[in-house]
Amino acid sequence: MFETRNPAKSGQVIASYSPNSPAEVNAALKVARTAQRIWAEQGAASRERTLSAFVAALQDRAEDLAEAITMEQGKPLGEARGEVAKSLSESRFMTAQILAPIGEVMPSARPGVRSWTMRRPRGVVAGITPWNFPVLTPLRKVMPALAFANAIVLKPSELTPKAALIIENCARENLPGGLVQCVIGGVEVGRALIGDGEVDAITFTGSVEVGRGIYRMAAENLTEISLELGGKNPAIINDTGNLDGCLDQLFNAAMICAGQRCTSISRIIVAEPLAEAVIAGLARRAEAAVVGDGMTDGVTIGPLISAAHRDKVAAYVAAAEKDGARLVTGGLPDADRGLDDGYFYLPTILAGVRPDSRIFQEEVFGPVLSITTYDKFDDALSLANSVRYGLSSSLFSERQEVVERFLAESQSGMLHVNHGTTPDSHMPFGGIKDSGVGAPSVGRSAAAFYTTEHAAYTMPKA
Ligand code: NAD
């Protein structure tokens, strides 16, 4: 058995779980295999109706899902409600894809031969997800898997299984049995799920280090893989006619989920003349933030996921200061703030961060914004691109030539001009470099991972 605890009140146990044994994981895969065949035989219109009912059931449990997120993960309840709403919006889009065109009719090279491409479901998909978005990330795998007529066995993070089990429950009540199953536990359960080559595709969201190991395991069995990994996302502030609007967006993009988002902005790269105003504006916003228990009204930033993670964030900040950065505001809360019960870290602004500092290069996954200045836009671009990640990037500029260069040269999967890093529910989501492997998820490109493509040649007679 293992327990989850409220990261805002470390003494409060939220739930106890018994991890699944390898034999139980295997049994789940067998059930999924049969369920998938039956699901794929249904007509697309019937699958669309069934999935719509599933999404409606999730909508009915929206408040339970949001509370499960806040209790185990810690983000403010309003933010958790936003996560659920976004997940449902993506889910509706994926449901509609069931009836969208798939495949192409091609010009025929030979008279009388019809040449066309078609797609088939992969079969049984394994999904492994992290703790920072306990509803969004699981549904981002469950929905495209089902929409393209697959079955899925999901292993949610052992730190946040509660919401995934609500999703499984809605599936049990609204979908054919065995199409969506959760297996619960940590590394061992993840290994049991993907180690034997029993699944047809693996979709993993998590850290680069674990992703690398999973890529190796998939290679051993030549299993199709999608990896959605970390980020070290830059925002370049070159020029703006609305500095307050720019800083509002960037502060939010950095601090939502206490900075524990793969797409969090963590590096501000600012033109030297704007630096002083940017530092002061971000510090004002950090000091106005309300840090506390996510279930309390008015709280804007919740705790970090664990004591170990909070200590890791604090160590990154201490090392940056050693490298010469200036702590403008933030750090560990003082004892008199009444935050001792949880794993809190204040929104932190670091100025004068050196590009060779670890905090500039590595994913911190906390509420910490580093600020580095530049003279020429060339330098801004090379600083932005100087990390191994390539997930999301942002530019603030109203100059056409600057925008065009950013769009052509910024090394990231998602590019934002004059706004933060919030993605749409129907757009591809994914990164390049160490931030991901395989086609982006969400949107129409999900078909590339969740289906196999076939070339078909047909003649009326031999
Ligand atoms: P993690 O890599 O430690 O764990 C992710 C999942 O993998 C968990 O369910 C864990 O139990 C499982 N796991 C760990 N070792 C395993 C193994 N050897 N075999 C099989 N499964 C294993 O990540 P985390 O700490 O839960 O999440 C934070 C990371 O996730 C950050 O790096 C963040 O950037 C990344 N992330 C990426 C995206 C994206 O879409 N690109 C989204 C959210 C989070």
Coordinates of C-alpha atoms and ligand atoms in Angstrom, one line a residue:
M1 CA 0.0 0.0 0.0
F2 CA 1.1 3.6 -0.5
E3 CA -0.6 6.9 0.5
T4 CA -0.9 10.3 -1.2
R5 CA -0.7 13.4 0.9
N6 CA -1.9 17.0 0.5
P7 CA 1.2 19.0 -0.5
A8 CA -0.4 22.0 1.2
K9 CA -0.7 20.1 4.5
S10 CA 1.8 17.4 4.5
G11 CA 0.2 15.7 7.5
Q12 CA -3.1 15.1 5.6
V13 CA -3.4 11.7 3.9
I14 CA -5.7 12.0 0.9
A15 CA -6.0 8.3 -0.2
S16 CA -4.3 4.9 0.1
Y17 CA -3.7 2.7 -3.0
S18 CA -2.5 -0.8 -3.5
P19 CA -0.1 -1.0 -6.4
N20 CA -1.0 -3.5 -9.2
S21 CA 1.1 -6.6 -9.5
P22 CA 2.8 -7.5 -12.8
A23 CA 0.2 -10.3 -13.2
E24 CA -2.6 -7.8 -12.8
V25 CA -1.0 -5.5 -15.4
N26 CA -0.8 -8.4 -17.8
A27 CA -4.4 -9.3 -17.2
A28 CA -5.4 -5.7 -18.0
L29 CA -3.6 -5.8 -21.3
K30 CA -5.4 -9.0 -22.3
V31 CA -8.8 -7.5 -21.5
A32 CA -7.8 -4.4 -23.5
R33 CA -6.9 -6.5 -26.5
T34 CA -10.4 -8.0 -26.7
A35 CA -12.1 -4.7 -25.9
Q36 CA -10.2 -3.0 -28.7
R37 CA -11.4 -5.5 -31.3
I38 CA -15.0 -5.0 -30.4
W39 CA -14.7 -1.2 -30.3
A40 CA -13.0 -1.0 -33.7
E41 CA -15.8 -3.1 -35.2
Q42 CA -18.4 -0.5 -34.3
G43 CA -19.4 2.1 -36.9
A44 CA -17.8 5.5 -36.5
A45 CA -21.1 7.2 -35.8
S46 CA -21.8 4.8 -32.9
R47 CA -18.3 5.4 -31.5
E48 CA -18.9 9.1 -31.7
R49 CA -22.2 8.8 -29.7
T50 CA -20.5 6.6 -27.1
L51 CA -17.6 8.9 -26.6
S52 CA -19.9 11.9 -26.4
A53 CA -21.7 10.2 -23.5
F54 CA -18.3 9.5 -21.8
V55 CA -17.4 13.2 -22.1
A56 CA -20.8 14.2 -20.7
A57 CA -20.2 11.9 -17.7
L58 CA -16.8 13.5 -17.2
Q59 CA -18.5 16.9 -17.3
D60 CA -20.9 15.8 -14.6
R61 CA -17.9 14.9 -12.4
A62 CA -16.0 18.1 -13.2
E63 CA -16.1 19.4 -9.6
D64 CA -14.9 16.0 -8.2
L65 CA -12.1 16.0 -10.8
A66 CA -11.0 19.5 -9.8
E67 CA -11.0 18.7 -6.1
A68 CA -9.0 15.6 -6.7
I69 CA -6.4 17.6 -8.6
T70 CA -6.1 20.2 -5.8
M71 CA -6.0 17.7 -3.0
E72 CA -3.2 15.6 -4.5
Q73 CA -1.4 18.0 -6.7
G74 CA -1.9 21.3 -4.8
K75 CA -2.8 23.8 -7.5
P76 CA -5.5 26.4 -6.6
L77 CA -9.0 25.1 -7.1
G78 CA -9.8 27.7 -9.7
E79 CA -6.8 26.6 -11.7
A80 CA -7.8 22.9 -11.3
R81 CA -11.3 23.8 -12.6
G82 CA -9.6 25.5 -15.6
E83 CA -7.5 22.3 -16.2
V84 CA -10.7 20.2 -16.2
A85 CA -12.5 22.7 -18.6
K86 CA -9.5 22.6 -21.0
S87 CA -9.4 18.8 -20.9
L88 CA -13.1 18.6 -21.7
S89 CA -12.6 21.0 -24.6
E90 CA -9.8 18.9 -26.0
S91 CA -12.0 15.8 -25.5
R92 CA -14.8 17.3 -27.4
F93 CA -12.5 18.2 -30.3
M94 CA -11.1 14.6 -30.4
T95 CA -14.6 13.2 -30.3
A96 CA -15.5 15.3 -33.4
Q97 CA -12.5 13.9 -35.1
I98 CA -14.1 10.4 -35.3
L99 CA -16.3 11.7 -38.1
A100 CA -13.5 13.7 -39.8
P101 CA -12.0 12.6 -43.1
I102 CA -9.1 10.2 -42.7
G103 CA -7.0 8.9 -45.6
E104 CA -6.5 10.3 -49.1
V105 CA -7.5 9.3 -52.6
M106 CA -4.3 9.6 -54.7
P107 CA -3.9 10.0 -58.5
S108 CA -3.6 6.6 -60.0
A109 CA -0.3 5.7 -61.8
R110 CA -2.0 2.8 -63.8
P111 CA -5.3 2.9 -65.6
G112 CA -8.1 1.0 -63.7
V113 CA -6.2 0.9 -60.4
R114 CA -7.6 3.0 -57.5
S115 CA -4.8 4.2 -55.2
W116 CA -5.6 5.5 -51.8
T117 CA -4.3 5.7 -48.3
M118 CA -6.2 4.6 -45.2
R119 CA -5.5 4.4 -41.5
R120 CA -6.2 1.7 -39.0
P121 CA -6.1 1.8 -35.1
R122 CA -2.8 0.7 -33.6
G123 CA -4.5 -1.6 -31.1
V124 CA -3.6 -1.4 -27.4
V125 CA -1.9 1.8 -26.3
A126 CA 0.0 2.2 -23.0
G127 CA -0.1 5.7 -21.5
I128 CA 2.3 6.8 -18.7
T129 CA 1.6 10.3 -17.2
P130 CA 3.2 12.7 -14.7
W131 CA 1.7 14.4 -11.7
N132 CA 1.5 18.1 -12.7
F133 CA -1.8 17.8 -14.8
P134 CA -3.6 14.8 -13.3
V135 CA -6.6 15.2 -15.6
L136 CA -5.3 17.0 -18.7
T137 CA -2.4 14.6 -19.5
P138 CA -4.3 11.4 -19.0
L139 CA -7.3 12.6 -21.1
R140 CA -4.8 13.9 -23.8
K141 CA -3.9 10.2 -24.2
V142 CA -7.3 8.5 -23.5
M143 CA -9.3 10.6 -25.9
P144 CA -7.2 10.3 -29.1
A145 CA -6.7 6.6 -28.3
L146 CA -10.4 6.0 -28.2
A147 CA -11.3 8.3 -31.0
F148 CA -9.0 6.3 -33.4
A149 CA -10.6 3.1 -32.1
N150 CA -7.8 1.9 -29.8
A151 CA -8.0 0.6 -26.2
I152 CA -5.7 2.2 -23.6
V153 CA -4.1 1.1 -20.3
L154 CA -3.1 4.2 -18.4
K155 CA -0.5 4.4 -15.6
P156 CA -1.0 7.8 -13.9
S157 CA 1.7 9.2 -11.6
E158 CA 1.8 7.5 -8.2
L159 CA 1.6 11.0 -6.7
T160 CA -1.8 11.8 -8.2
P161 CA -3.9 8.7 -9.1
K162 CA -7.2 10.0 -7.7
A163 CA -8.4 12.0 -10.7
A164 CA -7.4 9.2 -13.1
L165 CA -9.5 6.7 -11.2
I166 CA -12.5 9.0 -11.5
I167 CA -11.9 9.0 -15.3
E168 CA -11.6 5.2 -15.2
N169 CA -14.9 5.1 -13.3
C170 CA -16.7 7.3 -15.9
A171 CA -15.3 5.0 -18.6
R172 CA -16.6 1.9 -16.8
E173 CA -20.1 3.4 -16.7
N174 CA -20.2 4.7 -20.2
L175 CA -17.9 2.7 -22.5
P176 CA -17.6 -1.0 -23.4
G177 CA -15.7 -2.8 -20.6
G178 CA -11.9 -2.8 -20.7
L179 CA -11.4 0.1 -23.2
V180 CA -9.9 2.4 -20.5
Q181 CA -8.1 0.8 -17.6
C182 CA -5.8 2.3 -15.0
V183 CA -2.9 0.5 -13.4
I184 CA -1.6 2.1 -10.2
G185 CA 1.9 2.3 -8.9
G186 CA 5.3 3.7 -9.7
V187 CA 8.3 2.7 -11.8
E188 CA 7.8 -1.1 -11.4
V189 CA 4.2 -0.9 -12.7
G190 CA 5.3 1.3 -15.5
R191 CA 8.0 -1.2 -16.5
A192 CA 5.5 -4.1 -16.3
L193 CA 3.2 -2.2 -18.6
I194 CA 5.7 -1.6 -21.4
G195 CA 8.5 -4.1 -20.8
D196 CA 7.1 -7.2 -22.4
G197 CA 6.3 -5.8 -25.8
E198 CA 2.6 -6.6 -25.3
V199 CA 1.4 -3.0 -26.3
D200 CA 1.3 -1.7 -29.8
A201 CA 2.2 1.9 -28.9
I202 CA 3.6 3.8 -25.9
T203 CA 2.8 7.4 -25.1
F204 CA 4.8 8.8 -22.3
T205 CA 4.8 12.3 -20.7
G206 CA 7.4 13.1 -18.1
S207 CA 11.0 13.9 -17.6
V208 CA 13.8 13.6 -20.2
E209 CA 15.7 11.1 -18.1
V210 CA 12.8 8.7 -17.6
G211 CA 11.8 9.3 -21.2
R212 CA 15.2 8.2 -22.4
G213 CA 14.9 4.9 -20.6
I214 CA 11.4 4.3 -21.9
Y215 CA 12.6 5.0 -25.5
R216 CA 15.3 2.3 -25.0
M217 CA 12.6 -0.2 -23.7
A218 CA 10.4 0.6 -26.7
A219 CA 13.4 0.2 -29.1
E220 CA 14.0 -3.3 -27.7
N221 CA 10.5 -4.4 -28.8
L222 CA 10.4 -1.9 -31.8
T223 CA 7.2 -0.4 -30.3
E224 CA 5.8 2.9 -31.7
I225 CA 6.6 5.7 -29.3
S226 CA 5.5 9.2 -28.4
L227 CA 7.5 11.1 -25.8
E228 CA 6.4 14.5 -24.4
L229 CA 9.2 15.7 -22.2
G230 CA 10.4 18.8 -20.4
G231 CA 11.0 22.4 -21.4
K232 CA 13.2 25.4 -20.6
N233 CA 11.0 27.9 -22.3
P234 CA 12.2 31.4 -23.1
A235 CA 10.3 34.7 -23.5
I236 CA 12.2 37.4 -25.4
I237 CA 11.0 40.9 -24.7
N238 CA 12.4 43.0 -27.5
D239 CA 9.9 45.9 -27.7
T240 CA 6.3 46.3 -26.6
G241 CA 3.7 49.1 -26.7
N242 CA 2.1 47.5 -23.6
L243 CA 4.6 46.5 -21.0
D244 CA 2.0 45.9 -18.3
G245 CA 0.0 43.5 -20.5
C246 CA 3.2 41.7 -21.5
L247 CA 4.3 41.2 -17.9
D248 CA 0.8 40.1 -16.8
Q249 CA 1.0 37.4 -19.4
L250 CA 4.5 36.3 -18.8
F251 CA 4.1 36.3 -15.0
N252 CA 1.1 34.0 -15.4
A253 CA 2.9 31.8 -17.9
A254 CA 5.7 31.4 -15.4
M255 CA 3.7 30.9 -12.2
I256 CA 0.6 28.8 -13.2
C257 CA 0.8 25.4 -11.3
A258 CA 3.6 27.0 -9.2
G259 CA 5.8 26.8 -12.3
Q260 CA 5.4 23.0 -12.5
R261 CA 4.4 23.0 -16.2
C262 CA 6.4 21.7 -19.1
T263 CA 5.4 24.9 -21.0
S264 CA 6.2 27.3 -18.1
I265 CA 8.2 30.4 -19.1
S266 CA 11.3 30.1 -17.0
R267 CA 13.7 32.5 -18.8
I268 CA 13.1 36.1 -19.6
I269 CA 15.6 37.4 -22.2
V270 CA 15.1 41.2 -22.3
A271 CA 16.6 44.0 -24.3
E272 CA 18.8 46.0 -22.0
P273 CA 16.9 49.3 -22.1
L274 CA 13.7 47.5 -20.8
A275 CA 15.4 45.4 -18.1
E276 CA 14.9 47.7 -15.1
A277 CA 11.2 48.1 -15.8
V278 CA 10.7 44.4 -16.4
I279 CA 12.5 43.4 -13.2
A280 CA 10.5 45.9 -11.1
G281 CA 7.2 44.9 -12.8
L282 CA 7.7 41.2 -12.3
A283 CA 8.8 41.7 -8.7
R284 CA 5.6 43.7 -8.0
R285 CA 3.5 40.9 -9.3
A286 CA 5.5 38.2 -7.4
E287 CA 5.0 40.1 -4.1
A288 CA 1.2 40.6 -4.8
A289 CA 0.7 36.8 -5.4
V290 CA -1.2 35.0 -2.6
V291 CA 0.7 31.7 -1.8
G292 CA -1.2 29.1 0.2
D293 CA -3.5 26.1 0.3
G294 CA -5.2 25.7 -3.1
M295 CA -8.6 25.0 -1.4
T296 CA -8.6 28.5 0.2
D297 CA -10.4 31.3 -1.7
G298 CA -8.1 33.9 -3.1
V299 CA -4.9 31.8 -3.2
T300 CA -3.1 32.3 -6.5
I301 CA -0.1 30.0 -6.1
G302 CA -0.2 26.6 -4.4
P303 CA 2.6 24.4 -3.0
L304 CA 5.2 22.4 -4.9
I305 CA 4.5 18.7 -5.2
S306 CA 6.9 17.4 -2.4
A307 CA 9.5 18.4 0.1
A308 CA 12.3 16.9 -2.1
H309 CA 11.1 18.9 -5.1
R310 CA 11.0 22.2 -3.0
D311 CA 14.5 21.5 -1.8
K312 CA 15.7 20.9 -5.4
V313 CA 14.2 24.3 -6.5
A314 CA 15.8 26.0 -3.5
A315 CA 19.2 24.4 -4.5
Y316 CA 18.9 25.7 -8.0
V317 CA 18.3 29.3 -6.7
A318 CA 21.2 29.1 -4.3
A319 CA 23.5 27.9 -7.0
A320 CA 22.4 30.7 -9.3
E321 CA 23.1 33.3 -6.6
K322 CA 26.6 31.7 -6.2
D323 CA 27.0 32.3 -10.0
G324 CA 26.3 36.0 -9.4
A325 CA 22.5 36.2 -10.0
R326 CA 20.6 38.7 -7.7
L327 CA 17.6 37.4 -5.8
V328 CA 15.1 40.3 -6.4
T329 CA 12.3 38.7 -4.4
G330 CA 11.1 35.2 -3.4
G331 CA 12.7 32.1 -2.0
L332 CA 11.6 29.9 0.9
P333 CA 8.8 31.5 3.0
D334 CA 9.7 33.0 6.4
A335 CA 8.3 31.1 9.4
D336 CA 5.8 33.9 10.2
R337 CA 3.9 33.4 7.0
G338 CA 2.1 30.3 8.3
L339 CA 3.2 28.1 5.4
D340 CA 5.1 25.5 7.4
D341 CA 2.6 22.8 6.9
G342 CA 3.2 22.5 3.1
Y343 CA 5.9 22.4 0.5
F344 CA 5.7 26.1 -0.4
Y345 CA 8.2 28.2 -2.3
L346 CA 7.5 31.9 -3.0
P347 CA 7.4 33.2 -6.6
T348 CA 11.0 34.1 -7.2
I349 CA 12.6 36.7 -9.6
L350 CA 16.3 36.3 -10.3
A351 CA 18.1 39.1 -12.2
G352 CA 21.5 39.0 -13.9
V353 CA 21.3 35.3 -14.6
R354 CA 24.4 34.0 -16.5
P355 CA 23.6 31.9 -19.6
D356 CA 26.1 29.2 -18.4
S357 CA 24.4 29.0 -15.0
R358 CA 22.5 25.7 -14.4
I359 CA 19.3 27.6 -13.7
F360 CA 19.4 29.0 -17.3
Q361 CA 20.0 25.6 -18.8
E362 CA 18.1 23.1 -16.8
E363 CA 14.4 22.6 -16.1
V364 CA 13.7 23.8 -12.5
F365 CA 9.9 23.1 -12.5
G366 CA 9.2 25.7 -9.9
P367 CA 8.0 29.3 -9.5
V368 CA 11.3 30.8 -10.5
L369 CA 11.9 33.3 -13.4
S370 CA 15.4 34.1 -14.5
I371 CA 16.2 37.4 -16.2
T372 CA 19.1 37.8 -18.6
T373 CA 19.7 40.9 -20.8
Y374 CA 20.9 41.3 -24.4
D375 CA 22.1 44.1 -26.7
K376 CA 21.3 42.7 -30.2
F377 CA 18.4 40.5 -31.3
D378 CA 20.9 38.0 -32.7
D379 CA 22.1 37.4 -29.2
A380 CA 18.6 37.1 -27.9
L381 CA 17.9 34.3 -30.4
S382 CA 21.1 32.4 -29.7
L383 CA 20.5 32.7 -25.9
A384 CA 16.9 31.4 -26.3
N385 CA 18.2 28.5 -28.5
S386 CA 21.2 27.6 -26.3
V387 CA 19.5 24.9 -24.3
R388 CA 18.8 21.3 -25.0
Y389 CA 15.0 21.7 -24.8
G390 CA 12.7 23.0 -27.5
L391 CA 9.1 23.0 -26.3
S392 CA 7.5 26.5 -26.2
S393 CA 8.9 30.0 -26.8
S394 CA 7.5 33.5 -26.7
L395 CA 8.4 36.8 -28.2
F396 CA 7.2 40.3 -27.5
S397 CA 7.8 42.6 -30.4
E398 CA 5.7 44.8 -32.7
R399 CA 8.4 44.8 -35.4
Q400 CA 7.7 42.7 -38.4
E401 CA 11.3 41.7 -39.2
V402 CA 11.9 40.7 -35.6
V403 CA 8.7 38.6 -35.6
E404 CA 9.6 36.9 -38.9
R405 CA 13.1 36.0 -37.6
F406 CA 11.7 34.5 -34.4
L407 CA 9.2 32.4 -36.3
A408 CA 11.9 31.1 -38.6
E409 CA 14.7 30.6 -36.0
S410 CA 13.3 30.0 -32.5
Q411 CA 14.0 26.3 -31.8
S412 CA 10.7 25.2 -30.3
G413 CA 7.6 23.2 -31.2
M414 CA 5.2 26.0 -30.1
L415 CA 5.8 29.6 -30.9
H416 CA 3.9 32.5 -29.3
V417 CA 4.1 36.1 -30.5
N418 CA 2.9 38.8 -28.1
H419 CA 1.2 36.4 -25.8
G420 CA 2.1 33.8 -23.1
T421 CA 2.2 30.1 -23.6
T422 CA -1.4 28.9 -23.4
P423 CA -2.1 26.4 -26.3
D424 CA -5.5 26.0 -28.1
S425 CA -7.5 22.8 -27.7
H426 CA -7.3 21.9 -31.4
M427 CA -3.7 22.8 -32.2
P428 CA -0.8 20.4 -32.3
F429 CA 1.0 20.2 -29.0
G430 CA 4.7 19.1 -28.8
G431 CA 8.3 19.9 -28.8
I432 CA 11.5 19.4 -30.7
K433 CA 15.1 18.7 -29.5
D434 CA 15.0 17.0 -26.0
S435 CA 11.4 18.1 -25.5
G436 CA 9.8 15.4 -27.5
V437 CA 9.9 12.5 -29.9
G438 CA 7.2 11.7 -32.4
A439 CA 4.2 13.5 -33.8
P440 CA 2.6 16.3 -31.7
S441 CA -0.4 15.2 -29.7
V442 CA -3.7 17.0 -29.7
G443 CA -5.3 18.2 -32.9
R444 CA -5.3 16.3 -36.2
S445 CA -1.6 15.3 -36.0
A446 CA -2.6 12.8 -33.2
A447 CA -3.6 10.5 -36.0
A448 CA 0.0 10.0 -36.9
F449 CA 0.6 8.2 -33.6
Y450 CA -2.7 6.6 -32.8
T451 CA -3.1 5.0 -36.2
T452 CA -1.1 3.1 -38.7
E453 CA -1.1 4.3 -42.3
H454 CA -1.6 1.9 -45.2
A455 CA -1.3 2.3 -49.0
A456 CA -4.1 0.5 -50.8
Y457 CA -4.3 -0.4 -54.5
T458 CA -7.6 -1.9 -55.8
M459 CA -8.8 -3.1 -59.2
P460 CA -12.3 -4.3 -59.9
K461 CA -10.9 -7.6 -61.4
A462 CA -7.5 -9.3 -61.9
Ligands
NAD1 P1 8.8 11.4 -14.3 O1 9.5 11.3 -15.6 O2 9.5 11.2 -13.1 O3 7.5 10.4 -14.2 C1 6.5 10.3 -15.2 C2 5.8 9.0 -15.1 O4 6.7 7.9 -15.5 C3 5.2 8.6 -13.8 O5 4.0 8.0 -13.9 C4 6.3 7.6 -13.2 O6 5.7 6.7 -12.3 C5 6.6 6.9 -14.5 N1 7.9 6.2 -14.5 C6 9.1 6.7 -13.9 N2 10.1 5.8 -14.2 C7 9.6 4.9 -15.0 C8 10.2 3.7 -15.7 N3 11.4 3.4 -15.5 N4 9.4 3.0 -16.5 C9 8.1 3.3 -16.6 N5 7.5 4.4 -16.0 C10 8.2 5.1 -15.2 O7 8.1 12.9 -14.4 P2 7.3 13.6 -13.3 O8 8.2 14.1 -12.2 O9 6.1 12.8 -12.9 O10 6.8 14.9 -14.1 C11 7.5 16.0 -14.4 C12 8.1 16.0 -15.8 O11 7.1 15.9 -16.8 C13 8.8 17.4 -16.1 O12 10.0 17.1 -16.7 C14 7.8 18.0 -17.2 O13 8.4 18.9 -18.0 C15 7.3 16.8 -17.9 N6 6.0 17.1 -18.5 C16 6.0 17.2 -19.9 C17 4.8 17.6 -20.6 C18 4.7 17.7 -22.1 O14 3.6 17.6 -22.6 N7 5.8 17.9 -22.8 C19 3.6 17.7 -19.8 C20 3.7 17.6 -18.4 C21 4.9 17.3 -17.8

